[in-house]
């Protein structure tokens, strides 16, 4: 990455993927290892009330995407952030130097989401989301091809390798001159 002339001294990374693929765990490890700020968008939405209520069908908050972007703008301009969210099409393209899409094999994802207490349509919707590669397609449609990377996240070994790969990438990244 060349920083795209953004003026950032540290890169911004988006970690996206279907719920349960390991975004929060991976982001947290990467934030520690590469000294970046971990922004869990779901938590931020709850803490700062960046939503318009609760969607009963989908069993989740109706996120106010404009409020989320306003809230993040200054930090993103500064750089050095890991944004952790199960969506990626409403952030400004200019924010990110790297977009990581985590992927998990279905039986493994099924177990993780069941353990999290997901059942019924909430469980099957998320499993379908992974089968149809919704987040990968969304990332490819929203960001330049050369900054989007899909990483498998089935095992602890996968996670360690992914963190290592990303730490290396952060170390090699330099701002555009
Ligand atoms: P997300 O933030 O994408 O919803 P989490 O990071 O909360 O996912 O992970 C969901 C669960 O799956 C957690 O219990 C986590 O420890 C486990 N997990 C995530 N990624 C992996 C992995 N690559 N290998 C083994 N367990 C994982
Ligand atoms: Mn999470």
mmCIF file of C-alpha atoms and ligand atoms in Angstrom:
data_model
loop_
_atom_site.group_PDB
_atom_site.id
_atom_site.type_symbol
_atom_site.label_atom_id
_atom_site.label_comp_id
_atom_site.label_asym_id
_atom_site.label_seq_id
_atom_site.Cartn_x
_atom_site.Cartn_y
_atom_site.Cartn_z
ATOM 1 C CA UNK A 1 0.000 0.000 0.000
ATOM 2 C CA UNK A 2 1.110 3.526 -0.729
ATOM 3 C CA UNK A 3 -1.382 5.205 1.542
ATOM 4 C CA UNK A 4 -3.197 6.667 -1.431
ATOM 5 C CA UNK A 5 -1.953 10.143 -0.615
ATOM 6 C CA UNK A 6 -4.254 10.217 2.391
ATOM 7 C CA UNK A 7 -1.765 11.850 4.728
ATOM 8 C CA UNK A 8 -2.186 9.064 7.296
ATOM 9 C CA UNK A 9 0.950 8.026 9.163
ATOM 10 C CA UNK A 10 -0.514 4.630 10.044
ATOM 11 C CA UNK A 11 -2.879 2.526 7.913
ATOM 12 C CA UNK A 12 -6.563 1.881 8.469
ATOM 13 C CA UNK A 13 -7.729 -1.727 8.168
ATOM 14 C CA UNK A 14 -11.305 -2.940 7.823
ATOM 15 C CA UNK A 15 -11.958 -6.445 9.146
ATOM 16 C CA UNK A 16 -15.283 -7.707 7.909
ATOM 17 C CA UNK A 17 -17.084 -11.036 7.455
ATOM 18 C CA UNK A 18 -20.157 -12.946 8.524
ATOM 19 C CA UNK A 19 -20.841 -12.916 12.293
ATOM 20 C CA UNK A 20 -18.800 -15.686 13.948
ATOM 21 C CA UNK A 21 -15.919 -15.677 11.461
ATOM 22 C CA UNK A 22 -13.579 -14.195 14.083
ATOM 23 C CA UNK A 23 -13.528 -10.450 13.372
ATOM 24 C CA UNK A 24 -13.425 -9.305 16.996
ATOM 25 C CA UNK A 25 -10.916 -11.909 18.187
ATOM 26 C CA UNK A 26 -8.632 -11.281 15.216
ATOM 27 C CA UNK A 27 -8.946 -7.478 15.475
ATOM 28 C CA UNK A 28 -8.126 -7.542 19.144
ATOM 29 C CA UNK A 29 -4.982 -9.653 18.638
ATOM 30 C CA UNK A 30 -3.888 -7.519 15.701
ATOM 31 C CA UNK A 31 -4.489 -4.282 17.608
ATOM 32 C CA UNK A 32 -2.188 -5.470 20.399
ATOM 33 C CA UNK A 33 0.488 -6.809 18.078
ATOM 34 C CA UNK A 34 0.581 -3.858 15.677
ATOM 35 C CA UNK A 35 -0.350 -1.097 18.123
ATOM 36 C CA UNK A 36 -3.491 -0.051 16.306
ATOM 37 C CA UNK A 37 -6.841 1.119 17.679
ATOM 38 C CA UNK A 38 -9.579 -1.541 17.595
ATOM 39 C CA UNK A 39 -12.987 -0.065 16.792
ATOM 40 C CA UNK A 40 -15.795 -2.575 17.309
ATOM 41 C CA UNK A 41 -18.571 -0.831 15.378
ATOM 42 C CA UNK A 42 -21.361 -2.951 16.894
ATOM 43 C CA UNK A 43 -20.285 -1.979 20.423
ATOM 44 C CA UNK A 44 -19.886 1.663 19.404
ATOM 45 C CA UNK A 45 -23.412 1.712 17.967
ATOM 46 C CA UNK A 46 -24.786 0.490 21.300
ATOM 47 C CA UNK A 47 -22.604 2.757 23.470
ATOM 48 C CA UNK A 48 -23.338 5.923 21.507
ATOM 49 C CA UNK A 49 -26.863 5.070 20.402
ATOM 50 C CA UNK A 50 -26.012 5.263 16.706
ATOM 51 C CA UNK A 51 -29.181 3.379 15.793
ATOM 52 C CA UNK A 52 -32.865 3.890 15.083
ATOM 53 C CA UNK A 53 -34.239 1.183 17.356
ATOM 54 C CA UNK A 54 -34.413 -2.596 17.242
ATOM 55 C CA UNK A 55 -35.333 -4.775 14.265
ATOM 56 C CA UNK A 56 -37.490 -7.613 15.629
ATOM 57 C CA UNK A 57 -37.198 -9.737 12.480
ATOM 58 C CA UNK A 58 -33.438 -9.534 12.207
ATOM 59 C CA UNK A 59 -32.936 -9.340 16.005
ATOM 60 C CA UNK A 60 -30.426 -6.526 15.765
ATOM 61 C CA UNK A 61 -30.175 -2.759 16.012
ATOM 62 C CA UNK A 62 -31.092 -0.724 12.935
ATOM 63 C CA UNK A 63 -27.765 1.004 12.486
ATOM 64 C CA UNK A 64 -27.760 4.655 11.476
ATOM 65 C CA UNK A 65 -24.942 4.499 8.948
ATOM 66 C CA UNK A 66 -24.547 8.275 8.638
ATOM 67 C CA UNK A 67 -24.170 8.649 12.415
ATOM 68 C CA UNK A 68 -21.568 5.851 12.457
ATOM 69 C CA UNK A 69 -19.539 7.533 9.708
ATOM 70 C CA UNK A 70 -19.725 10.933 11.435
ATOM 71 C CA UNK A 71 -18.581 9.356 14.686
ATOM 72 C CA UNK A 72 -15.577 7.668 13.034
ATOM 73 C CA UNK A 73 -14.431 10.388 10.625
ATOM 74 C CA UNK A 74 -11.805 12.114 12.820
ATOM 75 C CA UNK A 75 -10.209 8.865 13.978
ATOM 76 C CA UNK A 76 -10.121 7.525 10.439
ATOM 77 C CA UNK A 77 -8.465 10.671 9.171
ATOM 78 C CA UNK A 78 -5.804 10.265 11.857
ATOM 79 C CA UNK A 79 -5.131 6.637 10.821
ATOM 80 C CA UNK A 80 -4.023 3.565 12.772
ATOM 81 C CA UNK A 81 -7.467 1.982 13.115
ATOM 82 C CA UNK A 82 -8.878 -1.504 12.814
ATOM 83 C CA UNK A 83 -12.590 -1.264 12.054
ATOM 84 C CA UNK A 84 -14.454 -4.457 13.000
ATOM 85 C CA UNK A 85 -17.905 -4.804 11.414
ATOM 86 C CA UNK A 86 -20.149 -7.292 9.594
ATOM 87 C CA UNK A 87 -20.857 -4.796 6.823
ATOM 88 C CA UNK A 88 -18.631 -2.710 4.611
ATOM 89 C CA UNK A 89 -20.606 -0.921 1.914
ATOM 90 C CA UNK A 90 -21.416 2.316 3.752
ATOM 91 C CA UNK A 91 -17.947 3.427 4.858
ATOM 92 C CA UNK A 92 -16.143 5.924 2.610
ATOM 93 C CA UNK A 93 -13.799 4.063 0.273
ATOM 94 C CA UNK A 94 -10.969 6.504 1.063
ATOM 95 C CA UNK A 95 -10.830 5.406 4.707
ATOM 96 C CA UNK A 96 -9.155 2.041 4.177
ATOM 97 C CA UNK A 97 -5.748 0.838 3.078
ATOM 98 C CA UNK A 98 -6.661 -2.826 3.474
ATOM 99 C CA UNK A 99 -9.998 -4.678 3.618
ATOM 100 C CA UNK A 100 -9.885 -8.148 5.165
ATOM 101 C CA UNK A 101 -12.805 -10.542 4.675
ATOM 102 C CA UNK A 102 -12.693 -13.458 7.105
ATOM 103 C CA UNK A 103 -14.141 -16.774 5.862
ATOM 104 C CA UNK A 104 -15.189 -19.854 7.815
ATOM 105 C CA UNK A 105 -16.293 -23.309 6.650
ATOM 106 C CA UNK A 106 -19.964 -23.890 7.282
ATOM 107 C CA UNK A 107 -19.983 -26.680 9.891
ATOM 108 C CA UNK A 108 -17.474 -24.709 11.949
ATOM 109 C CA UNK A 109 -19.421 -21.474 11.624
ATOM 110 C CA UNK A 110 -22.638 -23.292 12.501
ATOM 111 C CA UNK A 111 -21.112 -24.529 15.772
ATOM 112 C CA UNK A 112 -19.740 -21.097 16.665
ATOM 113 C CA UNK A 113 -23.065 -19.363 16.098
ATOM 114 C CA UNK A 114 -25.003 -22.075 17.946
ATOM 115 C CA UNK A 115 -22.616 -21.684 20.882
ATOM 116 C CA UNK A 116 -23.367 -17.975 20.773
ATOM 117 C CA UNK A 117 -27.049 -18.827 21.192
ATOM 118 C CA UNK A 118 -28.180 -18.159 17.629
ATOM 119 C CA UNK A 119 -31.151 -20.282 16.527
ATOM 120 C CA UNK A 120 -33.815 -20.323 13.818
ATOM 121 C CA UNK A 121 -33.705 -17.687 11.089
ATOM 122 C CA UNK A 122 -30.963 -15.712 12.807
ATOM 123 C CA UNK A 123 -28.735 -18.793 12.566
ATOM 124 C CA UNK A 124 -29.756 -19.779 9.028
ATOM 125 C CA UNK A 125 -29.526 -16.202 7.689
ATOM 126 C CA UNK A 126 -25.932 -15.957 8.858
ATOM 127 C CA UNK A 127 -25.028 -19.389 7.499
ATOM 128 C CA UNK A 128 -26.514 -18.388 4.123
ATOM 129 C CA UNK A 129 -24.629 -15.105 4.267
ATOM 130 C CA UNK A 130 -21.399 -17.125 4.425
ATOM 131 C CA UNK A 131 -22.450 -19.679 1.770
ATOM 132 C CA UNK A 132 -23.268 -16.906 -0.698
ATOM 133 C CA UNK A 133 -20.072 -14.983 0.130
ATOM 134 C CA UNK A 134 -22.150 -11.870 0.788
ATOM 135 C CA UNK A 135 -19.407 -9.932 2.584
ATOM 136 C CA UNK A 136 -16.722 -10.881 0.069
ATOM 137 C CA UNK A 137 -18.906 -9.676 -2.808
ATOM 138 C CA UNK A 138 -19.833 -6.533 -0.871
ATOM 139 C CA UNK A 139 -16.150 -5.786 -0.213
ATOM 140 C CA UNK A 140 -15.211 -6.361 -3.860
ATOM 141 C CA UNK A 141 -18.035 -4.077 -4.980
ATOM 142 C CA UNK A 142 -17.101 -1.331 -2.506
ATOM 143 C CA UNK A 143 -13.279 -1.164 -2.567
ATOM 144 C CA UNK A 144 -10.437 -1.388 -5.092
ATOM 145 C CA UNK A 145 -9.698 -5.033 -5.913
ATOM 146 C CA UNK A 146 -6.045 -4.740 -4.885
ATOM 147 C CA UNK A 147 -6.826 -3.870 -1.252
ATOM 148 C CA UNK A 148 -9.388 -6.639 -0.615
ATOM 149 C CA UNK A 149 -8.090 -9.894 0.843
ATOM 150 C CA UNK A 150 -10.038 -12.990 1.913
ATOM 151 C CA UNK A 151 -8.516 -14.965 4.806
ATOM 152 C CA UNK A 152 -9.684 -18.353 6.047
ATOM 153 C CA UNK A 153 -10.529 -18.379 9.780
ATOM 154 C CA UNK A 154 -11.412 -21.977 10.697
ATOM 155 C CA UNK A 155 -8.836 -22.697 13.375
ATOM 156 C CA UNK A 156 -6.586 -21.083 15.952
ATOM 157 C CA UNK A 157 -3.683 -21.796 13.576
ATOM 158 C CA UNK A 158 -5.494 -19.860 10.837
ATOM 159 C CA UNK A 159 -6.033 -16.971 13.215
ATOM 160 C CA UNK A 160 -2.385 -16.844 14.304
ATOM 161 C CA UNK A 161 -1.267 -16.949 10.686
ATOM 162 C CA UNK A 162 -3.713 -14.206 9.707
ATOM 163 C CA UNK A 163 -2.549 -11.944 12.529
ATOM 164 C CA UNK A 164 1.077 -12.577 11.588
ATOM 165 C CA UNK A 165 0.376 -11.779 7.920
ATOM 166 C CA UNK A 166 -1.393 -8.552 8.849
ATOM 167 C CA UNK A 167 1.278 -7.466 11.342
ATOM 168 C CA UNK A 168 3.854 -7.888 8.552
ATOM 169 C CA UNK A 169 1.683 -5.878 6.192
ATOM 170 C CA UNK A 170 1.336 -3.042 8.739
ATOM 171 C CA UNK A 171 5.113 -2.979 9.294
ATOM 172 C CA UNK A 172 5.760 -2.712 5.563
ATOM 173 C CA UNK A 173 3.079 -0.091 4.963
ATOM 174 C CA UNK A 174 4.277 3.439 4.453
ATOM 175 C CA UNK A 175 2.412 6.657 3.779
ATOM 176 C CA UNK A 176 2.448 8.028 0.241
ATOM 177 C CA UNK A 177 5.128 10.608 -0.314
HETATM 178 P P1 LIG B 1 -17.101 -12.131 15.067
HETATM 179 O O1 LIG B 1 -16.553 -10.918 15.752
HETATM 180 O O2 LIG B 1 -16.735 -12.199 13.612
HETATM 181 O O3 LIG B 1 -18.569 -12.335 15.277
HETATM 182 P P2 LIG B 1 -15.654 -13.567 17.155
HETATM 183 O O4 LIG B 1 -14.259 -13.018 17.084
HETATM 184 O O5 LIG B 1 -16.539 -13.036 18.225
HETATM 185 O O6 LIG B 1 -16.377 -13.411 15.713
HETATM 186 O O7 LIG B 1 -15.535 -15.150 17.230
HETATM 187 C C1 LIG B 1 -16.676 -15.965 17.473
HETATM 188 C C2 LIG B 1 -16.253 -17.183 18.272
HETATM 189 O O8 LIG B 1 -15.471 -18.039 17.466
HETATM 190 C C3 LIG B 1 -15.409 -16.860 19.493
HETATM 191 O O9 LIG B 1 -15.723 -17.771 20.508
HETATM 192 C C4 LIG B 1 -13.989 -17.076 19.002
HETATM 193 O O10 LIG B 1 -13.128 -17.442 20.031
HETATM 194 C C5 LIG B 1 -14.161 -18.200 17.998
HETATM 195 N N1 LIG B 1 -13.232 -18.079 16.864
HETATM 196 C C6 LIG B 1 -13.169 -17.047 16.007
HETATM 197 N N2 LIG B 1 -12.248 -17.260 15.064
HETATM 198 C C7 LIG B 1 -11.714 -18.472 15.325
HETATM 199 C C8 LIG B 1 -10.704 -19.252 14.689
HETATM 200 N N3 LIG B 1 -10.061 -18.840 13.586
HETATM 201 N N4 LIG B 1 -10.408 -20.445 15.240
HETATM 202 C C9 LIG B 1 -11.045 -20.883 16.339
HETATM 203 N N5 LIG B 1 -12.009 -20.197 16.989
HETATM 204 C C10 LIG B 1 -12.345 -18.993 16.485
HETATM 205 MN MN1 LIG B 2 -17.659 -9.321 16.771
#
